Amino acid sequence: MINRPFNRLTTLALWALTSLGVLLWPLCAGAAEMADGLPLPAQRVLGEVNDLMNRKAYDAAIAKLTAFGRQQQSSGDQAQADPEGRGHPLIDLALGNLYLLKEDYPKAKAALQRVVARRPQRADAWLNLAKACYETRDYDRAAGAFANAYDRSAAGEKDPRHLYFAAVSHQLGGADAEAVAVFEQLFAAHPRQIRPQWRENFVHALMAAGKPRRALPMVRQLARNASGEARLKWQEMLLHLYLRLKMTPEARAYARQLAHENPGEARWWKALTHVELSAGRYAEALAALTVYGYLQPLTETEQQLWADLNLQLDIPGQAAPVYARLLKKKNDPKLLEKLISAYRQAGRYDEALALLDRHWADDPAKRLLRADLLYSARRFAEAAEAYRQTALKSKEAAGQAWLMAGYAAWQVNDLETSRQAFRRASRFPRQKKAALSAIEQLETVN
């Protein structure tokens, strides 16, 4: 049913990411930063940048940091090679945060990648890098960064949202198996903090990963606990899952339950129609489709299905008018054939013949059908000649046509013509037994 997370996934994720905001490290350095080896010149610059940020003078702050910092970070001993802290990771962290605030995500990503490369323990840097990667649709890196932000957080400070965003990023990047694995970690580690939309997206990840049976318990829970339009959608999803998993008894019971709990909701009668059809319960399918038609006008396809079910259940009088009405809108040979069948089934042979002659008078493929209609109308002499002409002109229908020509001639007591026709029919393997039996019966007549 679902190969990618539904459209709300991106919207929900973006909204939630926005709600996280940018984790701004306090630029006036404290004890932790000094312990991180931040030299005094760098501390002074960050303090000045902090004042600029408070005034939302982001461009000026970036200019100051860029002027102070170095473009490339040395791989050597930073404490000896950079006594003023110009290439310190905290300079890049501040720069990355500023670019995030200005929504310049590519530059933010570049700066923050330098930070995590040298200070991989900083959960805040990983989280801001995740946001930058996400905004640039670098979903694979975003997923890894969110996971690192979660893993690097202290034991009592691990935020389940970070795992959720990691899973969502995998989904958006098409890595469904990885998304499922992260969702499983999230649900195992934070069972009491799971939000409804997280459960929804876990379901979509499972479906996209080809694991519908594992999604079934959660879909049941969502169908039971959701409200409003969301509940209707999850109920539809559950019904679809039952059908997809070939759980026909469960699908039928659930569809009937939904239709009777909310009889004014047209979608359940439509669903029940398809469930009954899949189980081969044509009478029940017709009943459900009839109710659906009272609640909502049937499409042309649904009207044809309604007529087909009536014809299947030997109610041609209801099927024929529908076929006739549909034929006025489009010239469909299959519809025409069904209308002729409905007339024939209803004993309206003359109408069937008139329809056939009007549309298919010169169609060789319909000769046998025309002869059958004449026979059904008890116009046996005409039928016998029609069968004979069919047998002479159609190799595919010859065996059946000769057999029926024999029966038609017999009906008007033309026994010799009947006998000749049966003899010809006996040359065809499929008609041989019936033809020889008829010849034997004719001998007793004489």
Tab-separated table of C-alpha atoms in Angstrom:
chain	number	residue	atom	x	y	z
A	1	MET	CA	0.000	0.000	0.000
A	2	ILE	CA	2.670	2.445	0.913
A	3	ASN	CA	6.169	2.598	-0.545
A	4	ARG	CA	7.192	5.931	1.003
A	5	PRO	CA	6.085	7.694	4.189
A	6	PHE	CA	2.917	9.653	3.523
A	7	ASN	CA	3.067	13.398	2.899
A	8	ARG	CA	2.551	14.389	6.531
A	9	LEU	CA	5.914	12.817	7.399
A	10	THR	CA	7.947	15.699	5.996
A	11	THR	CA	5.609	18.296	7.470
A	12	LEU	CA	5.663	16.723	10.920
A	13	ALA	CA	9.415	16.339	10.889
A	14	LEU	CA	10.046	19.910	9.778
A	15	TRP	CA	7.656	21.272	12.383
A	16	ALA	CA	9.313	19.271	15.116
A	17	LEU	CA	12.789	20.237	13.957
A	18	THR	CA	11.775	23.878	14.049
A	19	SER	CA	10.486	23.371	17.565
A	20	LEU	CA	13.927	22.112	18.579
A	21	GLY	CA	15.530	25.304	17.309
A	22	VAL	CA	19.287	25.778	17.287
A	23	LEU	CA	21.152	24.665	20.375
A	24	LEU	CA	23.172	27.801	21.101
A	25	TRP	CA	26.289	27.223	23.143
A	26	PRO	CA	26.830	30.195	25.521
A	27	LEU	CA	29.548	32.189	23.810
A	28	CYS	CA	30.846	33.774	27.004
A	29	ALA	CA	33.080	30.862	27.880
A	30	GLY	CA	32.771	29.202	31.213
A	31	ALA	CA	34.749	26.631	33.160
A	32	ALA	CA	33.919	23.772	30.805
A	33	GLU	CA	35.213	25.681	27.784
A	34	MET	CA	38.370	26.796	29.586
A	35	ALA	CA	38.936	23.201	30.557
A	36	ASP	CA	38.597	22.427	26.850
A	37	GLY	CA	41.741	24.482	26.312
A	38	LEU	CA	40.138	27.684	25.027
A	39	PRO	CA	42.822	30.415	25.075
A	40	LEU	CA	42.022	33.868	26.443
A	41	PRO	CA	41.985	35.674	23.034
A	42	ALA	CA	39.391	33.245	21.750
A	43	GLN	CA	37.362	33.706	24.939
A	44	ARG	CA	37.354	37.476	24.421
A	45	VAL	CA	36.241	37.184	20.789
A	46	LEU	CA	33.453	34.801	21.697
A	47	GLY	CA	32.292	37.214	24.370
A	48	GLU	CA	32.111	40.012	21.797
A	49	VAL	CA	30.319	37.715	19.358
A	50	ASN	CA	27.856	36.827	22.095
A	51	ASP	CA	26.944	40.519	22.479
A	52	LEU	CA	26.445	40.820	18.714
A	53	MET	CA	24.238	37.758	18.697
A	54	ASN	CA	22.091	39.176	21.481
A	55	ARG	CA	21.514	42.194	19.222
A	56	LYS	CA	20.838	39.806	16.281
A	57	ALA	CA	23.788	41.320	14.444
A	58	TYR	CA	24.596	37.968	12.876
A	59	ASP	CA	26.543	39.280	9.882
A	60	ALA	CA	28.819	41.322	12.125
A	61	ALA	CA	29.320	38.317	14.402
A	62	ILE	CA	30.228	36.107	11.446
A	63	ALA	CA	32.642	38.727	10.137
A	64	LYS	CA	34.375	38.952	13.519
A	65	LEU	CA	34.709	35.181	13.842
A	66	THR	CA	35.907	34.815	10.261
A	67	ALA	CA	38.500	37.524	10.740
A	68	PHE	CA	39.689	35.906	13.949
A	69	GLY	CA	39.554	32.315	12.843
A	70	ARG	CA	41.445	30.341	10.268
A	71	GLN	CA	39.902	28.859	7.146
A	72	GLN	CA	41.628	25.507	7.469
A	73	GLN	CA	42.067	23.595	10.714
A	74	SER	CA	45.502	22.188	11.447
A	75	SER	CA	45.784	18.512	12.229
A	76	GLY	CA	48.696	19.098	14.564
A	77	ASP	CA	48.862	19.869	18.268
A	78	GLN	CA	46.295	22.650	18.541
A	79	ALA	CA	47.505	23.943	21.917
A	80	GLN	CA	51.048	24.547	20.509
A	81	ALA	CA	50.189	25.460	16.921
A	82	ASP	CA	47.348	27.828	17.800
A	83	PRO	CA	48.126	29.685	21.048
A	84	GLU	CA	45.348	32.247	20.516
A	85	GLY	CA	42.685	29.647	19.752
A	86	ARG	CA	41.992	30.913	16.245
A	87	GLY	CA	41.335	27.398	14.993
A	88	HIS	CA	39.675	26.104	18.142
A	89	PRO	CA	36.562	23.915	17.573
A	90	LEU	CA	34.481	26.326	19.647
A	91	ILE	CA	35.118	29.041	17.060
A	92	ASP	CA	33.676	26.751	14.401
A	93	LEU	CA	30.811	25.819	16.709
A	94	ALA	CA	29.870	29.481	17.119
A	95	LEU	CA	30.287	30.059	13.388
A	96	GLY	CA	28.115	27.047	12.553
A	97	ASN	CA	25.415	28.230	14.938
A	98	LEU	CA	25.410	31.674	13.357
A	99	TYR	CA	25.060	30.224	9.869
A	100	LEU	CA	22.162	28.122	11.147
A	101	LEU	CA	20.468	31.228	12.502
A	102	LYS	CA	20.895	32.848	9.087
A	103	GLU	CA	19.604	29.645	7.428
A	104	ASP	CA	22.814	29.349	5.429
A	105	TYR	CA	22.795	25.595	5.860
A	106	PRO	CA	25.687	24.547	3.571
A	107	LYS	CA	28.130	26.826	5.428
A	108	ALA	CA	26.692	25.735	8.766
A	109	LYS	CA	27.209	22.102	7.796
A	110	ALA	CA	30.834	22.692	6.800
A	111	ALA	CA	31.662	24.460	10.081
A	112	LEU	CA	29.869	21.927	12.269
A	113	GLN	CA	31.480	18.981	10.508
A	114	ARG	CA	34.850	20.408	11.534
A	115	VAL	CA	33.623	20.600	15.125
A	116	VAL	CA	32.429	17.006	15.424
A	117	ALA	CA	35.563	15.750	13.701
A	118	ARG	CA	37.651	17.195	16.551
A	119	ARG	CA	35.116	17.136	19.404
A	120	PRO	CA	32.925	14.086	18.722
A	121	GLN	CA	31.707	14.093	22.326
A	122	ARG	CA	29.704	17.323	21.835
A	123	ALA	CA	26.041	16.325	21.508
A	124	ASP	CA	25.029	19.933	20.791
A	125	ALA	CA	27.337	20.102	17.769
A	126	TRP	CA	25.983	16.812	16.442
A	127	LEU	CA	22.414	18.045	16.827
A	128	ASN	CA	23.048	21.315	15.037
A	129	LEU	CA	24.917	19.439	12.308
A	130	ALA	CA	21.897	17.151	11.995
A	131	LYS	CA	19.637	20.142	11.470
A	132	ALA	CA	21.977	21.581	8.817
A	133	CYS	CA	22.168	18.243	7.000
A	134	TYR	CA	18.422	17.801	7.199
A	135	GLU	CA	17.744	21.236	5.758
A	136	THR	CA	20.087	20.504	2.835
A	137	ARG	CA	18.330	17.150	2.285
A	138	ASP	CA	21.481	15.252	3.156
A	139	TYR	CA	19.304	12.716	4.934
A	140	ASP	CA	21.892	9.991	5.403
A	141	ARG	CA	24.267	12.331	7.265
A	142	ALA	CA	21.342	13.871	9.120
A	143	ALA	CA	20.300	10.449	10.414
A	144	GLY	CA	23.828	9.694	11.604
A	145	ALA	CA	24.154	13.098	13.265
A	146	PHE	CA	20.837	12.767	15.101
A	147	ALA	CA	21.869	9.310	16.311
A	148	ASN	CA	25.216	10.684	17.502
A	149	ALA	CA	23.472	13.551	19.296
A	150	TYR	CA	21.423	10.955	21.163
A	151	ASP	CA	24.365	8.646	21.897
A	152	ARG	CA	26.655	11.473	23.080
A	153	SER	CA	24.085	12.911	25.486
A	154	ALA	CA	24.425	12.123	29.181
A	155	ALA	CA	22.439	9.154	30.461
A	156	GLY	CA	19.751	11.265	32.096
A	157	GLU	CA	19.555	13.769	29.248
A	158	LYS	CA	18.945	11.543	26.238
A	159	ASP	CA	16.143	13.070	24.185
A	160	PRO	CA	13.943	10.504	22.385
A	161	ARG	CA	13.179	13.114	19.719
A	162	HIS	CA	16.732	12.752	18.450
A	163	LEU	CA	16.175	9.062	17.716
A	164	TYR	CA	12.849	9.891	16.116
A	165	PHE	CA	14.473	12.423	13.787
A	166	ALA	CA	17.193	9.910	12.950
A	167	ALA	CA	14.514	7.412	11.924
A	168	VAL	CA	12.587	10.029	9.926
A	169	SER	CA	15.776	11.078	8.134
A	170	HIS	CA	16.389	7.466	7.147
A	171	GLN	CA	12.820	7.270	5.841
A	172	LEU	CA	13.179	10.404	3.766
A	173	GLY	CA	16.435	9.080	2.363
A	174	GLY	CA	14.793	5.801	1.375
A	175	ALA	CA	16.739	3.737	3.933
A	176	ASP	CA	13.670	1.917	5.244
A	177	ALA	CA	15.455	-0.963	6.985
A	178	GLU	CA	17.669	1.495	8.869
A	179	ALA	CA	14.594	3.541	9.809
A	180	VAL	CA	12.934	0.434	11.245
A	181	ALA	CA	16.031	-0.370	13.318
A	182	VAL	CA	16.140	3.145	14.819
A	183	PHE	CA	12.401	3.117	15.521
A	184	GLU	CA	12.837	-0.197	17.340
A	185	GLN	CA	15.615	1.333	19.442
A	186	LEU	CA	13.407	4.350	20.199
A	187	PHE	CA	10.392	2.276	21.222
A	188	ALA	CA	12.509	-0.026	23.391
A	189	ALA	CA	14.367	2.788	25.174
A	190	HIS	CA	11.447	5.202	25.687
A	191	PRO	CA	8.191	3.217	25.741
A	192	ARG	CA	6.362	5.791	27.884
A	193	GLN	CA	7.336	8.805	25.782
A	194	ILE	CA	6.099	7.567	22.416
A	195	ARG	CA	3.910	10.088	20.611
A	196	PRO	CA	1.114	9.122	18.207
A	197	GLN	CA	2.884	10.515	15.133
A	198	TRP	CA	5.975	8.489	16.009
A	199	ARG	CA	3.886	5.348	16.006
A	200	GLU	CA	2.359	6.403	12.683
A	201	ASN	CA	5.728	6.883	11.037
A	202	PHE	CA	6.998	3.598	12.466
A	203	VAL	CA	4.055	1.922	10.742
A	204	HIS	CA	4.950	3.591	7.451
A	205	ALA	CA	8.582	2.546	7.838
A	206	LEU	CA	7.542	-1.062	8.415
A	207	MET	CA	5.228	-0.988	5.411
A	208	ALA	CA	7.907	0.546	3.187
A	209	ALA	CA	10.398	-2.063	4.407
A	210	GLY	CA	8.007	-4.847	3.393
A	211	LYS	CA	7.069	-5.860	6.942
A	212	PRO	CA	3.277	-5.377	7.043
A	213	ARG	CA	2.653	-8.162	9.551
A	214	ARG	CA	4.899	-6.472	12.121
A	215	ALA	CA	2.946	-3.257	11.571
A	216	LEU	CA	-0.404	-4.938	12.234
A	217	PRO	CA	-0.518	-4.571	16.076
A	218	MET	CA	0.311	-0.860	15.879
A	219	VAL	CA	-2.229	-0.257	13.122
A	220	ARG	CA	-4.862	-1.931	15.294
A	221	GLN	CA	-3.915	0.355	18.181
A	222	LEU	CA	-4.010	3.471	15.988
A	223	ALA	CA	-7.366	2.501	14.489
A	224	ARG	CA	-8.724	2.037	18.007
A	225	ASN	CA	-7.272	5.135	19.668
A	226	ALA	CA	-7.263	7.803	16.945
A	227	SER	CA	-10.175	10.190	16.505
A	228	GLY	CA	-11.906	12.059	13.705
A	229	GLU	CA	-10.655	11.722	10.156
A	230	ALA	CA	-7.382	10.177	11.364
A	231	ARG	CA	-9.309	7.280	12.886
A	232	LEU	CA	-11.145	6.648	9.614
A	233	LYS	CA	-7.825	6.554	7.744
A	234	TRP	CA	-6.285	4.085	10.174
A	235	GLN	CA	-9.392	1.925	10.055
A	236	GLU	CA	-9.021	1.863	6.275
A	237	MET	CA	-5.352	0.984	6.683
A	238	LEU	CA	-6.215	-1.896	9.018
A	239	LEU	CA	-8.785	-3.229	6.577
A	240	HIS	CA	-6.240	-2.974	3.766
A	241	LEU	CA	-3.672	-4.808	5.890
A	242	TYR	CA	-6.059	-7.687	6.547
A	243	LEU	CA	-6.616	-8.041	2.807
A	244	ARG	CA	-2.912	-7.708	1.990
A	245	LEU	CA	-2.056	-10.397	4.526
A	246	LYS	CA	-4.852	-12.604	3.112
A	247	MET	CA	-6.657	-12.519	6.473
A	248	THR	CA	-10.021	-12.712	4.704
A	249	PRO	CA	-12.183	-13.727	7.706
A	250	GLU	CA	-10.737	-10.873	9.775
A	251	ALA	CA	-11.207	-8.433	6.884
A	252	ARG	CA	-14.826	-9.462	6.393
A	253	ALA	CA	-15.655	-9.300	10.101
A	254	TYR	CA	-13.976	-5.903	10.466
A	255	ALA	CA	-15.638	-4.444	7.364
A	256	ARG	CA	-19.047	-5.609	8.578
A	257	GLN	CA	-18.331	-4.170	12.032
A	258	LEU	CA	-17.356	-0.791	10.589
A	259	ALA	CA	-20.383	-0.662	8.280
A	260	HIS	CA	-22.815	-1.471	11.072
A	261	GLU	CA	-21.159	0.815	13.642
A	262	ASN	CA	-21.329	3.743	11.231
A	263	PRO	CA	-23.953	2.889	8.587
A	264	GLY	CA	-23.992	6.414	7.195
A	265	GLU	CA	-20.297	6.276	6.234
A	266	ALA	CA	-20.231	5.322	2.546
A	267	ARG	CA	-16.596	4.175	2.525
A	268	TRP	CA	-17.343	1.182	4.760
A	269	TRP	CA	-20.047	-0.135	2.436
A	270	LYS	CA	-17.671	0.257	-0.476
A	271	ALA	CA	-14.970	-1.567	1.470
A	272	LEU	CA	-17.417	-4.296	2.452
A	273	THR	CA	-18.341	-4.701	-1.221
A	274	HIS	CA	-14.726	-5.423	-2.154
A	275	VAL	CA	-14.179	-7.717	0.823
A	276	GLU	CA	-17.260	-9.765	-0.062
A	277	LEU	CA	-16.168	-9.881	-3.706
A	278	SER	CA	-12.721	-11.148	-2.725
A	279	ALA	CA	-14.420	-13.934	-0.749
A	280	GLY	CA	-16.701	-14.812	-3.684
A	281	ARG	CA	-19.840	-13.771	-1.788
A	282	TYR	CA	-21.636	-12.098	-4.678
A	283	ALA	CA	-25.047	-11.710	-3.047
A	284	GLU	CA	-23.504	-10.020	-0.013
A	285	ALA	CA	-21.344	-7.852	-2.285
A	286	LEU	CA	-24.433	-6.754	-4.222
A	287	ALA	CA	-26.253	-5.877	-1.001
A	288	ALA	CA	-23.313	-3.792	0.248
A	289	LEU	CA	-22.892	-2.044	-3.101
A	290	THR	CA	-26.602	-1.260	-3.193
A	291	VAL	CA	-26.391	0.456	0.209
A	292	TYR	CA	-23.287	2.311	-0.938
A	293	GLY	CA	-25.234	3.532	-3.968
A	294	TYR	CA	-27.901	5.004	-1.700
A	295	LEU	CA	-25.258	6.966	0.205
A	296	GLN	CA	-23.175	8.136	-2.732
A	297	PRO	CA	-23.751	8.208	-6.506
A	298	LEU	CA	-22.045	5.279	-8.183
A	299	THR	CA	-19.351	5.905	-10.755
A	300	GLU	CA	-19.767	4.298	-14.175
A	301	THR	CA	-17.364	1.543	-13.137
A	302	GLU	CA	-19.376	0.914	-9.968
A	303	GLN	CA	-22.642	0.941	-11.924
A	304	GLN	CA	-21.245	-1.707	-14.242
A	305	LEU	CA	-20.130	-3.783	-11.255
A	306	TRP	CA	-23.641	-3.493	-9.788
A	307	ALA	CA	-25.118	-4.691	-13.099
A	308	ASP	CA	-22.545	-7.505	-13.381
A	309	LEU	CA	-23.447	-8.761	-9.912
A	310	ASN	CA	-27.150	-8.743	-10.787
A	311	LEU	CA	-26.426	-10.698	-13.964
A	312	GLN	CA	-24.227	-13.120	-12.013
A	313	LEU	CA	-27.042	-13.666	-9.509
A	314	ASP	CA	-29.654	-14.261	-12.243
A	315	ILE	CA	-31.380	-10.892	-11.870
A	316	PRO	CA	-31.118	-9.749	-15.502
A	317	GLY	CA	-34.081	-7.393	-15.251
A	318	GLN	CA	-32.049	-5.079	-13.015
A	319	ALA	CA	-28.833	-5.448	-14.989
A	320	ALA	CA	-30.227	-4.696	-18.468
A	321	PRO	CA	-31.326	-1.058	-17.898
A	322	VAL	CA	-27.939	-0.196	-16.424
A	323	TYR	CA	-26.055	-1.721	-19.356
A	324	ALA	CA	-28.370	0.095	-21.797
A	325	ARG	CA	-27.815	3.428	-20.029
A	326	LEU	CA	-24.047	2.985	-20.005
A	327	LEU	CA	-24.034	2.034	-23.693
A	328	LYS	CA	-25.597	5.378	-24.555
A	329	LYS	CA	-22.523	7.074	-23.072
A	330	LYS	CA	-19.864	4.918	-24.718
A	331	ASN	CA	-19.763	2.295	-27.455
A	332	ASP	CA	-18.202	-0.597	-25.556
A	333	PRO	CA	-18.382	-4.065	-27.193
A	334	LYS	CA	-18.117	-5.774	-23.801
A	335	LEU	CA	-21.059	-3.790	-22.461
A	336	LEU	CA	-23.049	-4.628	-25.591
A	337	GLU	CA	-22.343	-8.313	-25.114
A	338	LYS	CA	-23.432	-8.106	-21.485
A	339	LEU	CA	-26.672	-6.355	-22.433
A	340	ILE	CA	-27.404	-9.075	-24.978
A	341	SER	CA	-26.696	-11.681	-22.274
A	342	ALA	CA	-29.055	-9.871	-19.891
A	343	TYR	CA	-31.833	-9.815	-22.517
A	344	ARG	CA	-31.220	-13.474	-23.272
A	345	GLN	CA	-31.221	-14.426	-19.591
A	346	ALA	CA	-34.477	-12.494	-19.134
A	347	GLY	CA	-36.087	-14.253	-22.097
A	348	ARG	CA	-36.139	-11.074	-24.180
A	349	TYR	CA	-34.734	-12.825	-27.247
A	350	ASP	CA	-36.182	-10.537	-29.891
A	351	GLU	CA	-34.609	-7.499	-28.212
A	352	ALA	CA	-31.297	-9.333	-27.990
A	353	LEU	CA	-31.487	-10.266	-31.692
A	354	ALA	CA	-32.407	-6.732	-32.698
A	355	LEU	CA	-29.453	-5.380	-30.739
A	356	LEU	CA	-27.118	-7.947	-32.263
A	357	ASP	CA	-28.293	-7.270	-35.822
A	358	ARG	CA	-28.006	-3.523	-35.310
A	359	HIS	CA	-24.408	-3.608	-34.076
A	360	TRP	CA	-22.866	-6.880	-35.268
A	361	ALA	CA	-24.817	-7.930	-38.347
A	362	ASP	CA	-21.640	-8.495	-40.374
A	363	ASP	CA	-19.407	-9.762	-37.575
A	364	PRO	CA	-18.367	-13.393	-38.283
A	365	ALA	CA	-17.432	-13.861	-34.620
A	366	LYS	CA	-21.071	-13.304	-33.604
A	367	ARG	CA	-22.684	-15.833	-35.978
A	368	LEU	CA	-22.830	-18.538	-33.311
A	369	LEU	CA	-24.314	-16.113	-30.772
A	370	ARG	CA	-27.021	-15.102	-33.254
A	371	ALA	CA	-27.867	-18.736	-33.925
A	372	ASP	CA	-28.031	-19.414	-30.174
A	373	LEU	CA	-30.464	-16.525	-29.737
A	374	LEU	CA	-32.689	-17.837	-32.531
A	375	TYR	CA	-32.672	-21.252	-30.865
A	376	SER	CA	-33.516	-19.745	-27.458
A	377	ALA	CA	-36.372	-17.810	-29.137
A	378	ARG	CA	-37.656	-21.180	-30.458
A	379	ARG	CA	-37.197	-20.021	-34.031
A	380	PHE	CA	-35.740	-23.426	-34.793
A	381	ALA	CA	-35.829	-23.388	-38.601
A	382	GLU	CA	-33.986	-20.071	-38.707
A	383	ALA	CA	-31.623	-21.327	-36.020
A	384	ALA	CA	-30.814	-24.499	-37.981
A	385	GLU	CA	-29.867	-22.485	-41.056
A	386	ALA	CA	-27.877	-20.002	-38.943
A	387	TYR	CA	-25.947	-22.846	-37.308
A	388	ARG	CA	-25.280	-24.449	-40.709
A	389	GLN	CA	-23.927	-21.185	-42.117
A	390	THR	CA	-21.783	-20.729	-39.028
A	391	ALA	CA	-20.354	-24.253	-39.350
A	392	LEU	CA	-19.491	-23.692	-43.011
A	393	LYS	CA	-17.824	-20.323	-42.442
A	394	SER	CA	-16.115	-20.697	-39.053
A	395	LYS	CA	-13.599	-23.469	-38.389
A	396	GLU	CA	-13.346	-22.570	-34.701
A	397	ALA	CA	-17.101	-22.863	-34.101
A	398	ALA	CA	-17.825	-25.649	-36.593
A	399	GLY	CA	-18.115	-28.534	-34.128
A	400	GLN	CA	-20.557	-26.775	-31.799
A	401	ALA	CA	-22.451	-25.251	-34.741
A	402	TRP	CA	-23.047	-28.659	-36.415
A	403	LEU	CA	-24.172	-30.146	-33.107
A	404	MET	CA	-26.681	-27.343	-32.514
A	405	ALA	CA	-27.797	-27.450	-36.154
A	406	GLY	CA	-28.720	-31.076	-35.526
A	407	TYR	CA	-30.774	-30.199	-32.462
A	408	ALA	CA	-32.506	-27.286	-34.224
A	409	ALA	CA	-33.463	-29.434	-37.242
A	410	TRP	CA	-34.707	-32.126	-34.891
A	411	GLN	CA	-36.991	-29.574	-33.221
A	412	VAL	CA	-38.790	-28.985	-36.571
A	413	ASN	CA	-38.808	-32.737	-37.270
A	414	ASP	CA	-36.332	-32.487	-40.162
A	415	LEU	CA	-34.735	-35.729	-39.066
A	416	GLU	CA	-32.540	-36.373	-42.102
A	417	THR	CA	-31.013	-32.894	-41.929
A	418	SER	CA	-30.604	-33.412	-38.184
A	419	ARG	CA	-28.867	-36.748	-38.697
A	420	GLN	CA	-26.456	-35.280	-41.245
A	421	ALA	CA	-25.573	-32.443	-38.923
A	422	PHE	CA	-24.913	-34.799	-36.006
A	423	ARG	CA	-22.667	-36.954	-38.209
A	424	ARG	CA	-20.598	-33.922	-39.087
A	425	ALA	CA	-20.457	-32.919	-35.422
A	426	SER	CA	-19.200	-36.392	-34.459
A	427	ARG	CA	-15.971	-35.675	-36.343
A	428	PHE	CA	-15.013	-33.131	-33.693
A	429	PRO	CA	-13.552	-34.564	-30.453
A	430	ARG	CA	-15.384	-32.190	-28.097
A	431	GLN	CA	-18.798	-32.816	-29.694
A	432	LYS	CA	-18.339	-36.476	-30.623
A	433	LYS	CA	-19.984	-38.036	-27.573
A	434	ALA	CA	-23.087	-35.810	-27.656
A	435	ALA	CA	-23.445	-36.195	-31.435
A	436	LEU	CA	-23.263	-40.006	-31.364
A	437	SER	CA	-25.773	-40.110	-28.508
A	438	ALA	CA	-28.156	-37.927	-30.524
A	439	ILE	CA	-27.756	-40.159	-33.609
A	440	GLU	CA	-28.567	-43.211	-31.474
A	441	GLN	CA	-31.721	-41.508	-30.198
A	442	LEU	CA	-32.737	-40.584	-33.757
A	443	GLU	CA	-32.472	-44.229	-34.791
A	444	THR	CA	-35.045	-45.143	-32.160
A	445	VAL	CA	-37.393	-42.501	-33.598
A	446	ASN	CA	-37.301	-44.210	-36.967
